[in-house]
Amino acid sequence: ARAASGESARGLADLLAEGGLTAEELVSRYCAEVYERTGSYVETARRLDLDRRTVKARVDAGRAARADVKLTA
């Protein structure tokens, strides 16, 4: 999982460098990245100072956004 997480982090960094994300996409993808590392909505929420329900919604959105990028790449 670490390698996959590292790969997604590099992909996120590339998108940031290109200015290729909206603020909403950035937050969703960042939540998804932290969730992948922690495996817990509660721990992700604690680390990011967000409500766990917000984290779950953002993780779901972040996963969907990453899937869209993989399909178009």
Tab-separated table of C-alpha atoms in Angstrom:
chain	number	residue	atom	x	y	z
A	1	ALA	CA	0.000	0.000	0.000
A	2	ARG	CA	2.915	2.331	0.662
A	3	ALA	CA	4.121	2.181	-2.945
A	4	ALA	CA	0.642	2.863	-4.274
A	5	SER	CA	0.250	5.684	-1.783
A	6	GLY	CA	3.598	7.148	-2.825
A	7	GLU	CA	2.598	6.939	-6.468
A	8	SER	CA	-0.674	8.745	-5.791
A	9	ALA	CA	1.195	11.399	-3.803
A	10	ARG	CA	3.496	11.999	-6.776
A	11	GLY	CA	0.466	12.227	-9.068
A	12	LEU	CA	-1.081	14.745	-6.690
A	13	ALA	CA	2.157	16.738	-6.616
A	14	ASP	CA	2.225	16.817	-10.417
A	15	LEU	CA	-1.365	18.086	-10.552
A	16	LEU	CA	-0.539	20.752	-7.960
A	17	ALA	CA	2.491	21.893	-9.922
A	18	GLU	CA	0.360	22.186	-13.054
A	19	GLY	CA	-2.448	24.012	-11.235
A	20	GLY	CA	-4.712	21.229	-12.399
A	21	LEU	CA	-7.002	20.933	-9.359
A	22	THR	CA	-9.830	22.977	-7.946
A	23	ALA	CA	-9.753	23.694	-4.211
A	24	GLU	CA	-12.507	21.117	-3.673
A	25	GLU	CA	-10.598	18.473	-5.629
A	26	LEU	CA	-7.435	19.245	-3.678
A	27	VAL	CA	-9.124	18.784	-0.297
A	28	SER	CA	-10.857	15.595	-1.436
A	29	ARG	CA	-7.679	14.064	-2.785
A	30	TYR	CA	-5.682	15.080	0.289
A	31	CYS	CA	-8.292	13.486	2.569
A	32	ALA	CA	-8.160	10.319	0.460
A	33	GLU	CA	-4.348	10.274	0.635
A	34	VAL	CA	-4.288	10.636	4.429
A	35	TYR	CA	-7.049	8.030	4.762
A	36	GLU	CA	-4.996	5.556	2.701
A	37	ARG	CA	-2.120	6.019	5.136
A	38	THR	CA	-4.203	5.764	8.323
A	39	GLY	CA	-6.932	3.346	7.248
A	40	SER	CA	-9.330	5.175	9.571
A	41	TYR	CA	-11.841	7.949	9.014
A	42	VAL	CA	-11.592	8.908	12.692
A	43	GLU	CA	-7.782	9.151	12.635
A	44	THR	CA	-7.834	11.047	9.347
A	45	ALA	CA	-10.386	13.461	10.805
A	46	ARG	CA	-8.220	13.955	13.900
A	47	ARG	CA	-5.078	14.635	11.858
A	48	LEU	CA	-6.824	17.067	9.517
A	49	ASP	CA	-9.062	18.680	12.160
A	50	LEU	CA	-12.229	17.763	10.278
A	51	ASP	CA	-15.421	15.945	11.201
A	52	ARG	CA	-15.250	12.205	10.387
A	53	ARG	CA	-18.394	12.473	8.247
A	54	THR	CA	-16.769	15.232	6.207
A	55	VAL	CA	-13.674	13.077	5.823
A	56	LYS	CA	-15.731	10.125	4.553
A	57	ALA	CA	-17.508	12.311	2.004
A	58	ARG	CA	-14.201	13.820	0.879
A	59	VAL	CA	-12.469	10.433	0.696
A	60	ASP	CA	-15.275	9.094	-1.478
A	61	ALA	CA	-15.021	12.163	-3.735
A	62	GLY	CA	-11.222	11.905	-3.841
A	63	ARG	CA	-11.355	8.265	-4.848
A	64	ALA	CA	-13.848	9.047	-7.593
A	65	ALA	CA	-11.648	11.878	-8.878
A	66	ARG	CA	-8.565	9.648	-8.936
A	67	ALA	CA	-10.505	6.943	-10.774
A	68	ASP	CA	-11.532	9.503	-13.399
A	69	VAL	CA	-7.911	10.521	-13.934
A	70	LYS	CA	-6.825	6.870	-14.324
A	71	LEU	CA	-9.571	6.248	-16.877
A	72	THR	CA	-8.579	9.258	-18.960
A	73	ALA	CA	-4.806	8.743	-18.673
